Coordinates of C-alpha atoms and ligand atoms in Angstrom, one line a residue:
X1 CA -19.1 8.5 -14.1
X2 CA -18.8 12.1 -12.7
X3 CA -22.2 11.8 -11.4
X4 CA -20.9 8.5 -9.7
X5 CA -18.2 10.4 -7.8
X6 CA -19.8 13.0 -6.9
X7 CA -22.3 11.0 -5.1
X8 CA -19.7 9.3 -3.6
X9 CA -18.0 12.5 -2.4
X10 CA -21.0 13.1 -0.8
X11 CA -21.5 10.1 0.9
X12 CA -18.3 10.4 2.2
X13 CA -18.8 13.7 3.8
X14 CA -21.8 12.5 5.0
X15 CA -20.3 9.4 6.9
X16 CA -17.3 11.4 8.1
X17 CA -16.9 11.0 11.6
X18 CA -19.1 8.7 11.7
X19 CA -18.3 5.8 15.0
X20 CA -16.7 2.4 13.0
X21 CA -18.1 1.1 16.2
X22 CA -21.6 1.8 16.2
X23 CA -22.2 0.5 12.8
X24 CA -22.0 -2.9 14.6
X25 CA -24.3 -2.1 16.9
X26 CA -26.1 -4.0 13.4
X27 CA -25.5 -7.7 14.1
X28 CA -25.2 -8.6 10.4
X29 CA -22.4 -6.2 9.5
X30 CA -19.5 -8.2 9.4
X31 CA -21.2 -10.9 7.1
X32 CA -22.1 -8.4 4.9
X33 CA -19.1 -6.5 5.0
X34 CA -16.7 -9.5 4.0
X35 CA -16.6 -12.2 1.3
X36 CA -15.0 -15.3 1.0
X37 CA -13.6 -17.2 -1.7
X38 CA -13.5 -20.8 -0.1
X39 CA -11.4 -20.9 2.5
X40 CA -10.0 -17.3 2.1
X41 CA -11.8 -14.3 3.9
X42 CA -11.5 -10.8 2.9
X43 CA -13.1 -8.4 6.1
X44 CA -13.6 -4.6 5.4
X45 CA -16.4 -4.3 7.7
X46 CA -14.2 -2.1 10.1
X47 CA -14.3 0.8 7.0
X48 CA -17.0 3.3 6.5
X49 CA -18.3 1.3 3.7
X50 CA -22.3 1.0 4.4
X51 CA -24.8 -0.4 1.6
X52 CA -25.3 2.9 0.0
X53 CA -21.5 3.2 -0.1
X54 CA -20.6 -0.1 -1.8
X55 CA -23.8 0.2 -3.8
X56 CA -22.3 3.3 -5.5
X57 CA -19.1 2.2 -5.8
X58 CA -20.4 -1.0 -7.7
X59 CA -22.1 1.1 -10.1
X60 CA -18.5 2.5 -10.4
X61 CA -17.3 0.0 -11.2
X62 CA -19.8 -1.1 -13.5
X63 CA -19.8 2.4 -15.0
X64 CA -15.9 2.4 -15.8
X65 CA -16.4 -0.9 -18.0
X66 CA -14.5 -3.0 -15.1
X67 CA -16.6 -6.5 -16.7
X68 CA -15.8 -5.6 -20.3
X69 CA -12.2 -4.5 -20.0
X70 CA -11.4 -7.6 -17.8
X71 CA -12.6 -9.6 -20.5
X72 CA -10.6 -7.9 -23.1
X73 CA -7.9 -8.8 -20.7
X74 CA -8.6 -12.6 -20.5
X75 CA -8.9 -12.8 -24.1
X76 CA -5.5 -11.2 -25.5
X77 CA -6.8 -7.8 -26.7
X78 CA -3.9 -5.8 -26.9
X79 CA -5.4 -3.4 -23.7
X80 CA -1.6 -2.1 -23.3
X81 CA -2.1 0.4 -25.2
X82 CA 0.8 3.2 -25.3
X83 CA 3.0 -0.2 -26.1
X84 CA 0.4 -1.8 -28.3
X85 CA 0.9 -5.0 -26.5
X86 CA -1.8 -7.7 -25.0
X87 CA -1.7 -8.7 -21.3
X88 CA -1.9 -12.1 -20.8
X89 CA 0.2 -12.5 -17.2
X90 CA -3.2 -14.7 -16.8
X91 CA -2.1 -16.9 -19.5
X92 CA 1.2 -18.1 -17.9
X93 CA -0.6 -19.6 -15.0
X94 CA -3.6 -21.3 -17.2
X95 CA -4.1 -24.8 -18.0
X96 CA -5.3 -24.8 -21.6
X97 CA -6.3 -22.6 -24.6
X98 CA -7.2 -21.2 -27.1
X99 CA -6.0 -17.6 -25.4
X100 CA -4.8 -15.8 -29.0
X101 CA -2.7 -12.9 -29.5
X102 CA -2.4 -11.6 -33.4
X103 CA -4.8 -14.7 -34.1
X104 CA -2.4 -17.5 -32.4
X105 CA -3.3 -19.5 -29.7
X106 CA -0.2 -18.6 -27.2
X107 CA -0.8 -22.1 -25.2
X108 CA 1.7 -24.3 -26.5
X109 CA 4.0 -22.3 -26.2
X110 CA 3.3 -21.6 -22.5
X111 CA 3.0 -24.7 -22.2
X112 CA 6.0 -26.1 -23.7
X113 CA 8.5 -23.3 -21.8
X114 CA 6.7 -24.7 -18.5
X115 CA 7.5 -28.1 -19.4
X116 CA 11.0 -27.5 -20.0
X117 CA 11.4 -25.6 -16.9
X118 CA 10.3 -28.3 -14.9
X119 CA 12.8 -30.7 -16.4
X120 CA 15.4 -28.7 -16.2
X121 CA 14.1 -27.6 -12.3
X122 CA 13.8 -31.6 -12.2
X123 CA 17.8 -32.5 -13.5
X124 CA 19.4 -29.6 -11.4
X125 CA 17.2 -30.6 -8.1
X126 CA 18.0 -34.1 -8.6
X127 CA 22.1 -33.7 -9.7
X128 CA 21.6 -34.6 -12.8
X129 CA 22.9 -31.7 -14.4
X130 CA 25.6 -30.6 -12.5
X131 CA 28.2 -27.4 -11.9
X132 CA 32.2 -28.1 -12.9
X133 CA 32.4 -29.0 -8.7
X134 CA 29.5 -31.4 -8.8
X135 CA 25.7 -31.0 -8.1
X136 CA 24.6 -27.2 -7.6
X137 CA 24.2 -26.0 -4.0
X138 CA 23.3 -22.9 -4.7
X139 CA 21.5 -20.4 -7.4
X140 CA 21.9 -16.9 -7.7
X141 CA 19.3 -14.7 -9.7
X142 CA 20.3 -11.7 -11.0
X143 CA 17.4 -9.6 -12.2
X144 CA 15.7 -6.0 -10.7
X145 CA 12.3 -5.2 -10.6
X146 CA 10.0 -7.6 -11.7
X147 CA 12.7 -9.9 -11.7
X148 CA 13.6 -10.1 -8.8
X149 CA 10.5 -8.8 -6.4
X150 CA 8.3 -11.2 -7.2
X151 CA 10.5 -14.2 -7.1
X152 CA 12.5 -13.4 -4.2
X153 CA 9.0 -12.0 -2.2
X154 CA 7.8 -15.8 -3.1
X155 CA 10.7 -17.8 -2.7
X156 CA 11.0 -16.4 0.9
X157 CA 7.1 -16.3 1.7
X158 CA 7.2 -20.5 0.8
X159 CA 10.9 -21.1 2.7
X160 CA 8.8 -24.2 4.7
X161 CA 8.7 -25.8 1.2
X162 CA 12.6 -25.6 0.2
X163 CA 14.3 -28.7 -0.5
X164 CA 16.7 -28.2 -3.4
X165 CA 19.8 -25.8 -3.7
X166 CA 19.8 -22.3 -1.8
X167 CA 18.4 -19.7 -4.0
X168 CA 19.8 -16.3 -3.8
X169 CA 18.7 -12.9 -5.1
X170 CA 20.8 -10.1 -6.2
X171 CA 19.1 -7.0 -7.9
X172 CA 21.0 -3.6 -6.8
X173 CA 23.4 -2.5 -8.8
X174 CA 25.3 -1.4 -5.7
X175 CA 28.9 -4.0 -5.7
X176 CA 28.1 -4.6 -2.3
X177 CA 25.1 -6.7 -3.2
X178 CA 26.4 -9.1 -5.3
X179 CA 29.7 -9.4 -3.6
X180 CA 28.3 -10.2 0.0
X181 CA 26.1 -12.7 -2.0
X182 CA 28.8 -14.3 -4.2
X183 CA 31.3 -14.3 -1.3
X184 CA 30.4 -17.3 0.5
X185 CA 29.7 -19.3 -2.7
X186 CA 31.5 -22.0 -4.3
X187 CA 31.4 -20.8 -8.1
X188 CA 31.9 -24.7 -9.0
X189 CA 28.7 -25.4 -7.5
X190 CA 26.6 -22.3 -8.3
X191 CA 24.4 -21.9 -11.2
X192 CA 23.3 -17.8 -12.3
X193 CA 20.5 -17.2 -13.5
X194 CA 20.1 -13.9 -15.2
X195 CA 16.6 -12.7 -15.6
X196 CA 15.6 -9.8 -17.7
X197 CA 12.4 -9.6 -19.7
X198 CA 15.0 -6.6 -21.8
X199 CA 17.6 -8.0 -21.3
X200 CA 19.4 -4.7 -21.5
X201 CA 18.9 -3.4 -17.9
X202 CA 22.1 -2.1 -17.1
X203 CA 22.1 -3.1 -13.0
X204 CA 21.1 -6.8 -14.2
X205 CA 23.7 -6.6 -17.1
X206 CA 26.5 -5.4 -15.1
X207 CA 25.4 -7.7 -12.5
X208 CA 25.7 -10.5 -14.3
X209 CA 29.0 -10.0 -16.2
X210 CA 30.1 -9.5 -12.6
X211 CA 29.5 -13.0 -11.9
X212 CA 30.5 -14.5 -14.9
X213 CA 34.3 -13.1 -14.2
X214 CA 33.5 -14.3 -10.7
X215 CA 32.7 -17.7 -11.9
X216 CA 35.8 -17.4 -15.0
X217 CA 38.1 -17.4 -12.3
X218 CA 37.4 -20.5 -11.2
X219 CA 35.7 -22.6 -13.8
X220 CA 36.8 -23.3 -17.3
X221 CA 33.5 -22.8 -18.9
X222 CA 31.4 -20.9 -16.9
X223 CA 28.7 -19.9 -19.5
X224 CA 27.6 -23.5 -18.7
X225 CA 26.6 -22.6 -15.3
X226 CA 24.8 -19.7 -16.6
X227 CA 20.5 -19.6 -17.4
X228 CA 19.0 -16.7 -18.8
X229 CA 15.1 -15.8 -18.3
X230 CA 14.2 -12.8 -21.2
X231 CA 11.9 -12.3 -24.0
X232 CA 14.8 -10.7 -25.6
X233 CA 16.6 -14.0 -26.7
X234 CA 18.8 -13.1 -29.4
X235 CA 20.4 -10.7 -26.6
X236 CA 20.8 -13.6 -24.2
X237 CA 23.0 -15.9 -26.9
X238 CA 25.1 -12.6 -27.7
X239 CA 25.9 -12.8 -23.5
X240 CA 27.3 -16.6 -24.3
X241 CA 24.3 -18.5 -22.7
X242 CA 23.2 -21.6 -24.3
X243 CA 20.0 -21.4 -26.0
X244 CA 19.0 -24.8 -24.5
X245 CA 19.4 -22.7 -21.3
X246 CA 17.5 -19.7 -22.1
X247 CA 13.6 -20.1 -21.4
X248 CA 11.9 -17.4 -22.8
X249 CA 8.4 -15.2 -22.5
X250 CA 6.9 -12.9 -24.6
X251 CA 6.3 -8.9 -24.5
X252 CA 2.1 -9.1 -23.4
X253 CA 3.9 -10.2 -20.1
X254 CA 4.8 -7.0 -18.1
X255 CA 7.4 -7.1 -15.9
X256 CA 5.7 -6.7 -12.9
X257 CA 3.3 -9.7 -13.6
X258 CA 6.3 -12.1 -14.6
X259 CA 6.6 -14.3 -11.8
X260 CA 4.1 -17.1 -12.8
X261 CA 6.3 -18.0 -15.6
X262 CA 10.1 -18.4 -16.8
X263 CA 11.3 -15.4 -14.3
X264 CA 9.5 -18.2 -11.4
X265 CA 12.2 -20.4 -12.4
X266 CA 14.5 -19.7 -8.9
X267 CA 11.5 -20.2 -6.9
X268 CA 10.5 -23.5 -9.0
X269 CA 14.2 -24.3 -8.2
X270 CA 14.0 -23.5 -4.2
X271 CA 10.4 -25.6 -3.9
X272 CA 10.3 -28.3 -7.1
X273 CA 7.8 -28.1 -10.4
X274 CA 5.2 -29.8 -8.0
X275 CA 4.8 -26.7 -5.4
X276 CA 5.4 -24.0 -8.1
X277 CA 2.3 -25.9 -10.0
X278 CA 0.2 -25.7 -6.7
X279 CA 1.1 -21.6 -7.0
X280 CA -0.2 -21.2 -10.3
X281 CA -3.6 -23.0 -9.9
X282 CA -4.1 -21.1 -7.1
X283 CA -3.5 -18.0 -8.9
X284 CA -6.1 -19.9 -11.6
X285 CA -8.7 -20.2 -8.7
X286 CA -8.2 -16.4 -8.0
X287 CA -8.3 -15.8 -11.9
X288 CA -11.7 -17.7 -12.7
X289 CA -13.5 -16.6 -9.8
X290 CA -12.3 -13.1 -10.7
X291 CA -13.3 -13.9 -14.5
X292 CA -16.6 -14.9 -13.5
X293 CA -18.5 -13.5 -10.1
X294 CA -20.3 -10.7 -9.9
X295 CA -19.1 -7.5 -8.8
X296 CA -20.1 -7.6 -5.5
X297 CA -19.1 -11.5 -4.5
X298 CA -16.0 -10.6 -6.3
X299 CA -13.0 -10.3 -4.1
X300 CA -10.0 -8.4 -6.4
X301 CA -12.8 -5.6 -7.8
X302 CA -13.8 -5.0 -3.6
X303 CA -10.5 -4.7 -2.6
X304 CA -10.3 -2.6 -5.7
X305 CA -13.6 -0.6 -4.7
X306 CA -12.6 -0.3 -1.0
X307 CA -8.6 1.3 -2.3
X308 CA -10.6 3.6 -4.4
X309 CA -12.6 4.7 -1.5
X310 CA -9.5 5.4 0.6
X311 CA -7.7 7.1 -1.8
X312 CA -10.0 9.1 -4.5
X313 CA -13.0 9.5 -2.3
X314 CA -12.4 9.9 0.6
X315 CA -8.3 11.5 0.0
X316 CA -6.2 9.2 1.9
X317 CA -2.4 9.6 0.2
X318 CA -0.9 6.3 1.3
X319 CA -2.1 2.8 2.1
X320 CA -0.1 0.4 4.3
X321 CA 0.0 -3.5 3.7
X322 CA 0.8 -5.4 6.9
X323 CA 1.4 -8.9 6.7
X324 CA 1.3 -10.7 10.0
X325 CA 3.7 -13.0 8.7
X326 CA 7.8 -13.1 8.6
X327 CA 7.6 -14.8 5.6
X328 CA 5.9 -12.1 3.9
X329 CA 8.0 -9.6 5.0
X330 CA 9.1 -8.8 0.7
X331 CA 5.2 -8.3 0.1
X332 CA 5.1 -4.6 0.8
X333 CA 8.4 -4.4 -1.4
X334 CA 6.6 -6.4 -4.2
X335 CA 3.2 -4.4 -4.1
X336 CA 5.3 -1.6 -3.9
X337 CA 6.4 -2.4 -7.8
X338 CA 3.1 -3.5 -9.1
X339 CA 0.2 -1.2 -7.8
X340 CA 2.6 2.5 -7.8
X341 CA 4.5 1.1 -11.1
X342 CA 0.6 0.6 -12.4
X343 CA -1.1 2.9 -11.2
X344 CA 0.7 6.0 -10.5
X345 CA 0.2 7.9 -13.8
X346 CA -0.8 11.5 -14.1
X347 CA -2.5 10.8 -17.7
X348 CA -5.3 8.8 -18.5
X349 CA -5.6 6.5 -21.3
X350 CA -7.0 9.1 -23.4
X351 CA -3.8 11.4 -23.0
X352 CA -5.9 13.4 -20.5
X353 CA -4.6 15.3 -17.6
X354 CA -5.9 12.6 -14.6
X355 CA -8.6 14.1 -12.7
X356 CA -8.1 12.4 -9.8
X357 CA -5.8 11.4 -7.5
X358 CA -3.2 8.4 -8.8
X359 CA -2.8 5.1 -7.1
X360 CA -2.0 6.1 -4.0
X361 CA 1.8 5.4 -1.8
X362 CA 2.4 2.0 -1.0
X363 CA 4.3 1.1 2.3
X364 CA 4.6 -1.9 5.0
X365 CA 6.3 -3.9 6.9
X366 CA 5.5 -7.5 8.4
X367 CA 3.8 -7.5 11.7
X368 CA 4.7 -7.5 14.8
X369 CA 7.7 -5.5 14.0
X370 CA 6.0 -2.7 12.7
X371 CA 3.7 -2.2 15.2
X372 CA 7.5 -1.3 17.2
X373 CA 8.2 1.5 14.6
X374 CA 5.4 3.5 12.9
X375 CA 2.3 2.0 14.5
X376 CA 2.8 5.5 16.5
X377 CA 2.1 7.6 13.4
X378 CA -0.7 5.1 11.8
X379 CA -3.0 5.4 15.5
X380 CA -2.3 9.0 16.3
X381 CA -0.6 10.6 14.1
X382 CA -2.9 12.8 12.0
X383 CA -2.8 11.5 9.0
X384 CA -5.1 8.9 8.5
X385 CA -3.6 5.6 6.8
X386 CA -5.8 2.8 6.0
X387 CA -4.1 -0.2 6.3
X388 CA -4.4 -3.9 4.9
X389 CA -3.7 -6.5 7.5
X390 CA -2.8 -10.1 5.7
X391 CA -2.9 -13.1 8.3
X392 CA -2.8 -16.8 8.7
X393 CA -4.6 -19.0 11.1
X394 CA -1.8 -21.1 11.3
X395 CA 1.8 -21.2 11.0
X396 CA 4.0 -23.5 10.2
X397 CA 5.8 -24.6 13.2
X398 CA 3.8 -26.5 15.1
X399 CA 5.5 -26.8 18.4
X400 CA 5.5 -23.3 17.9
X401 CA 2.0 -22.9 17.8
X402 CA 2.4 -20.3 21.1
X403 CA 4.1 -17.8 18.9
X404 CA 1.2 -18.0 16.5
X405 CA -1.5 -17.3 18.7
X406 CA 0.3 -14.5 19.4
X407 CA 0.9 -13.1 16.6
X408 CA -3.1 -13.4 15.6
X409 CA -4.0 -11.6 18.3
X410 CA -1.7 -8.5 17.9
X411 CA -2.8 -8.5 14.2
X412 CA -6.8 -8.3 15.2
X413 CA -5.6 -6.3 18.0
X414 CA -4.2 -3.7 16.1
X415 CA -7.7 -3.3 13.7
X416 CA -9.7 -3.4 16.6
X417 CA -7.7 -0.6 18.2
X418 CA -7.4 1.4 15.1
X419 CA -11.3 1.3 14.9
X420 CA -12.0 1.7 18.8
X421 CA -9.6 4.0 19.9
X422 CA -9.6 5.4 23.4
X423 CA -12.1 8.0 24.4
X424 CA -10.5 10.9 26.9
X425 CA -12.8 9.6 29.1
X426 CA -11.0 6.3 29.3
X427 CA -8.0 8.2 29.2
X428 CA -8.5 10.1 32.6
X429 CA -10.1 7.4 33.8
X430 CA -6.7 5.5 33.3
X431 CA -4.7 8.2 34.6
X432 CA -7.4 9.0 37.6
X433 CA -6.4 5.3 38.6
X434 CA -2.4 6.1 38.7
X435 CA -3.3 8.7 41.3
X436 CA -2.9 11.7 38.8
X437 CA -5.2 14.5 39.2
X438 CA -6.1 18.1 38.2
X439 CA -4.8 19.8 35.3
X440 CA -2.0 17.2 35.5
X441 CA -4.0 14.2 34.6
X442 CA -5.5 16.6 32.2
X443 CA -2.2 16.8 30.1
X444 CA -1.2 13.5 30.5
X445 CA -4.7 12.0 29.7
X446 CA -4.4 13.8 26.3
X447 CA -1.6 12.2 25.2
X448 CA -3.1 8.9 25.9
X449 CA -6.3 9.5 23.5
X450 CA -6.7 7.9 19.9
X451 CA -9.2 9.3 18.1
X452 CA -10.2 5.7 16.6
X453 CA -12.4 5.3 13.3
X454 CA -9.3 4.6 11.4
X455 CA -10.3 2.4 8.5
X456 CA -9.0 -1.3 8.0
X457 CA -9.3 -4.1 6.2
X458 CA -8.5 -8.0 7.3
X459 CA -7.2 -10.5 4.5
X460 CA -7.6 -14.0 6.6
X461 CA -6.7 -17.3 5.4
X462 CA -6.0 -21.2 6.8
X463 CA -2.2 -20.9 6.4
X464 CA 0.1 -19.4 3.4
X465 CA 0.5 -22.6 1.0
X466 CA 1.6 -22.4 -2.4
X467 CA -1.5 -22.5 -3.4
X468 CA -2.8 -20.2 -1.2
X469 CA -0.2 -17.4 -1.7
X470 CA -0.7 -17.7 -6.3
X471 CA -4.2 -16.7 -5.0
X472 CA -3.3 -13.9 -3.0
X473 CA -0.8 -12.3 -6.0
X474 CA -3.4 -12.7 -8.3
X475 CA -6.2 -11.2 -5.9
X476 CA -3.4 -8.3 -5.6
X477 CA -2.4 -8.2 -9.5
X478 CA -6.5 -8.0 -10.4
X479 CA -7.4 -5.3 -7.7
X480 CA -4.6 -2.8 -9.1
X481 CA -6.2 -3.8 -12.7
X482 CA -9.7 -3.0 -11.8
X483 CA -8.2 1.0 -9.7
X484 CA -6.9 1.4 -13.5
X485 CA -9.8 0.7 -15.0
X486 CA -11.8 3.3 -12.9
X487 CA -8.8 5.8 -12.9
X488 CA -9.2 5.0 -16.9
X489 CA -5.2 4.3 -16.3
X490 CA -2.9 2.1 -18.2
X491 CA -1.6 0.2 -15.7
X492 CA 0.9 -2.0 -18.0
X493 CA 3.6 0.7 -18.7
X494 CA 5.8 2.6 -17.2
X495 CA 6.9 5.4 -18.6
X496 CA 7.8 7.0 -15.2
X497 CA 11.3 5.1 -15.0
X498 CA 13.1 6.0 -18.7
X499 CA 14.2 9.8 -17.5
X500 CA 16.7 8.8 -14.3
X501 CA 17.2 5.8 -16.5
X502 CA 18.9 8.7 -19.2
X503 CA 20.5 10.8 -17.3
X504 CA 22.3 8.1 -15.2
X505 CA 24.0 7.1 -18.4
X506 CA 24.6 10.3 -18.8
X507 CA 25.8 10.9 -15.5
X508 CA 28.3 8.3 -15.3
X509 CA 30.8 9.7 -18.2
X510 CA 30.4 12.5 -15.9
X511 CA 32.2 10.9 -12.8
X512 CA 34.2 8.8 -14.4
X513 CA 36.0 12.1 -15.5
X514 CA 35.5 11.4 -19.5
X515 CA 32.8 14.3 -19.6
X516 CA 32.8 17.3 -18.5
X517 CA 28.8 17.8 -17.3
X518 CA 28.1 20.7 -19.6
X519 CA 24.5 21.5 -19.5
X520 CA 23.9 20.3 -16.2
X521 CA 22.6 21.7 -13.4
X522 CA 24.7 23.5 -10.3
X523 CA 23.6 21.2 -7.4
X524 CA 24.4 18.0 -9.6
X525 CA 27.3 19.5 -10.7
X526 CA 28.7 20.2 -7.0
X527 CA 27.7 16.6 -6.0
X528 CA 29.7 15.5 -8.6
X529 CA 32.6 17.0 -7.6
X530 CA 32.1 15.6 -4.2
X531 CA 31.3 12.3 -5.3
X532 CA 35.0 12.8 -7.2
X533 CA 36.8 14.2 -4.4
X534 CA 37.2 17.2 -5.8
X535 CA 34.4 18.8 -4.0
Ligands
F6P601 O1 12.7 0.1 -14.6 C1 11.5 -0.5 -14.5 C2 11.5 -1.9 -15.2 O2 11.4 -1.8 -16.5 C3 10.4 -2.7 -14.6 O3 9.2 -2.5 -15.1 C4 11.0 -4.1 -14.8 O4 10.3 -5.0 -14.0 C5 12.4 -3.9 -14.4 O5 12.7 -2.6 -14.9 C6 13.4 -4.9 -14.9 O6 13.4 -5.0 -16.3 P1 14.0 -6.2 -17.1 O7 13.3 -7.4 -16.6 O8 13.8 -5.9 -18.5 O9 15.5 -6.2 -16.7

């Protein structure tokens, strides 16, 4: 491996400053430099990635056991190894077995919970099961993290497709979340879902006792209106829920990876069991082709490869993900969770000190809107961020179809900028035709340089169906597996988020005035004492 990077570290300074826009000057490049996976086309010709490039970072890949440990993953080895647990996310979304943990084929089970999902999905769509006010018109899930991201990034990315009750999301633990979302709801006619693969997270906890006073106040039994989503289910019949209304999942599924199964229950809700089957087999097309093509056909481990590039080799620090689409506008927020809660780890599966960068920062915001904000910073600021554009070739709407067009065109615009640039050349040239001159247009002209060669990559796609967005979360979920792999990172805990956990609990006695703070620390102290008035 070290001989791999250092090659690569090479290669990079050797292609530094290099023109994105000459390599094209070769006809072929952006067939070469781009893959499809039927009718879904990833581009990263508009990177510094030439032949020798990918070459080496295919033997990278190759090198870091990518094929093997992805197998291991398929098959239900327990890869999660500071939690001794499998990973079988894949499992949720398959179709048939044997995929064994322990020995046991965890099908059925999957299969059975799905079933009874989309019964229950089927009842509450159609009225059949009903609120003490009569059929549901509206769901609220109460969950954080992964249970909430993922759904709520989903259920809002497939709005075209809604057609049963109103599905809301609550997550902070901030009041004002879940009282601006309760507050126009009639508790009658509202069904909670709590979703919480612990079950002991204390936003999602105090969340949801928070409703269920809400709802006491107005309906005799309101643990009847309530669902819990948890592999913890002995916790969720100690809250009052009805185990007939508890669907649960097992510990090999993180968090993070959760939304294919029970914790997809709101979105199965907003769209029907029909659409939220669509998402998982295209999650399953994503999944097989990633099982079986080889490295270099194979989308998630080259988006994988070119996110290495950016961030290890060549020492980029963030990546931005920029989907040209409203309805995608909870992606960032999503990816956000599962590559920096994966993969940013200073120790390596071996308990070694990491000796490379971790995943890198993950940041976005749905186009156009963005390119209103830090579009500035991303085309002359002077940091280079390489960004991730996401796009469809149609929307939705189609007497709309104006808006669309639109919209495509600012999203190849802004690649084809980033890569261009403007010389100073054009700049005076520009300036020269406004009538400036001298050491006037001189100054000005310099402000209206960008340097270009600023490295992007074009995720395009006929339009974002169910099917077609399970295979984009799955291209996603894979490429952050295979950066572990090569970072020799275990990407399925997440150690990182037990300290503030701690000392919040901690914390709170503090305010509440039934502990005096001993042991802490000045500046926390004296925030404290502000926070209590006292300051
Ligand atoms: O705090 C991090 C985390 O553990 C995430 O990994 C997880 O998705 C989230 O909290 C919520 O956890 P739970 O589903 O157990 O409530």
């Amino acid at each position: 491996m070290d001989a791999i990077w250092n090659d690569l570290k090479a290669l990079a300074e050797g292609v530094e400053g290099r023109s994105l826009v000459s390599l094209f000057e070769d006809d072929s490049r952006a067939a070469r430099f781009s893959r499809r996976l039927d009718d879904m086309l990833f581009d990263f010709s508009k990177t510094q990635i030439d032949d020798a490039v990918l070459s080496r970072l295919i033997d990278l890949a190759r090198a870091a056991g990518v094929e093997a440990r992805r197998e291991a993953m398929f098959s239900g080895a327990k890869i999660n190894e500071t939690e001794g647990r499998a990973v079988l996310h894949t499992a949720l979304r398959a179709e048939s077995g044997p995929i064994r943990v322990d020995g046991q084929d965890v099908m059925p089970g999957v299969l059975e919970t799905r079933a009874r999902m989309a019964a229950f999905a089927d009842k509450i769509r159609a009225g059949e099961i009903k609120g003490a006010g009569g059929r549901y018109s509206d769901v609220v899930n109460i969950g954080i993290g992964g249970s909430d991201l993922g759904p709520a990034m989903a259920t809002l990315a497939l709005a075209p497709w809604h057609d049963g009750p109103r599905v809301h999301y609550v997550s902070n633990v901030d009041g004002a979340h879940i009282h601006d979302v309760l507050k126009g709801l009639d508790p009658a006619r509202t069904l909670v879902i709590v979703a919480s693969k612990t079950f002991t997270t204390i936003e999602t906890m105090t969340n949801a006792q928070t409703a269920r006073d809400w709802m006491g106040r107005a309906v005799a039994d309101p643990a009847k209106q309530f669902v819990a989503l948890s592999s913890a289910v002995d916790l969720t019949s100690a809250f009052g829920i009805d185990p007939e209304r508890v669907f649960g999942f097992e510990d090999w599924v993180g968090g993070r990876y959760s939304l294919w199964g029970p914790i997809g229950l709101g979105l199965m809700l907003a769209v029907g069991p029909e659409r939220f089957g669509e998402f998982l087999q295209g999650a399953r097309e994503m999944d097989d082709h990633f099982r079986a093509a080889e490295l270099d056909e194979n989308l998630p481990v080259l988006l994988a490869l070119v996110g290495i590039w950016h961030a290890q080799v060549q020492g980029h620090a963030t990546r931005a993900v920029l989907p040209y689409d409203q309805r995608l506008s909870r992606l960032p927020a999503y990816l956000q969770q599962l590559e920096m809660e994966s993969n940013g780890k200073r120790v390596a599966m071996d308990g070694r000190d990491l000796a490379l960068p971790s995943g890198p920062v993950v940041w976005g915001e749905p186009g156009t809107n963005g390119q209103h904000a830090f579009y500035q910073l991303i085309h002359q600021g002077t940091r280079v961020v390489p960004c991730e554009f996401l796009v469809a070739a149609e929307g939705h709407e189609p007497e709309l179809a104006h808006h669309h067009r639109l919209l495509v065109a600012n999203c190849l615009a802004q690649s084809e900028a980033l890569m261009r640039g403007r010389s100073l050349a054009e700049a005076r040239a520009i300036m020269a035709a406004k009538g400036l001159e001298g050491a006037e247009l001189e100054r000005q002209a310099r402000h209206r340089v960008f340097p270009g060669n600023r490295p992007s990559t074009t995720l395009i796609y006929p339009k974002l169906t169910p099917a077609m967005l399970g295979r984009i979360i799955a291209l996603y979920e894979h490429r952050v597996f295979v950066e572990g792999v090569i970072l020799g990172i275990n990407s399925f805990d997440q150690w990182g988020v037990e300290l503030g956990k701690e000392l919040a609990k901690s914390l709170e006695p503090v305010l509440s005035g039934a502990s005096d703070g001993r042991g802490k620390d000045g500046s926390t102290l004296a925030l404290v004492a502000f926070a209590r008035g006292e300051g």
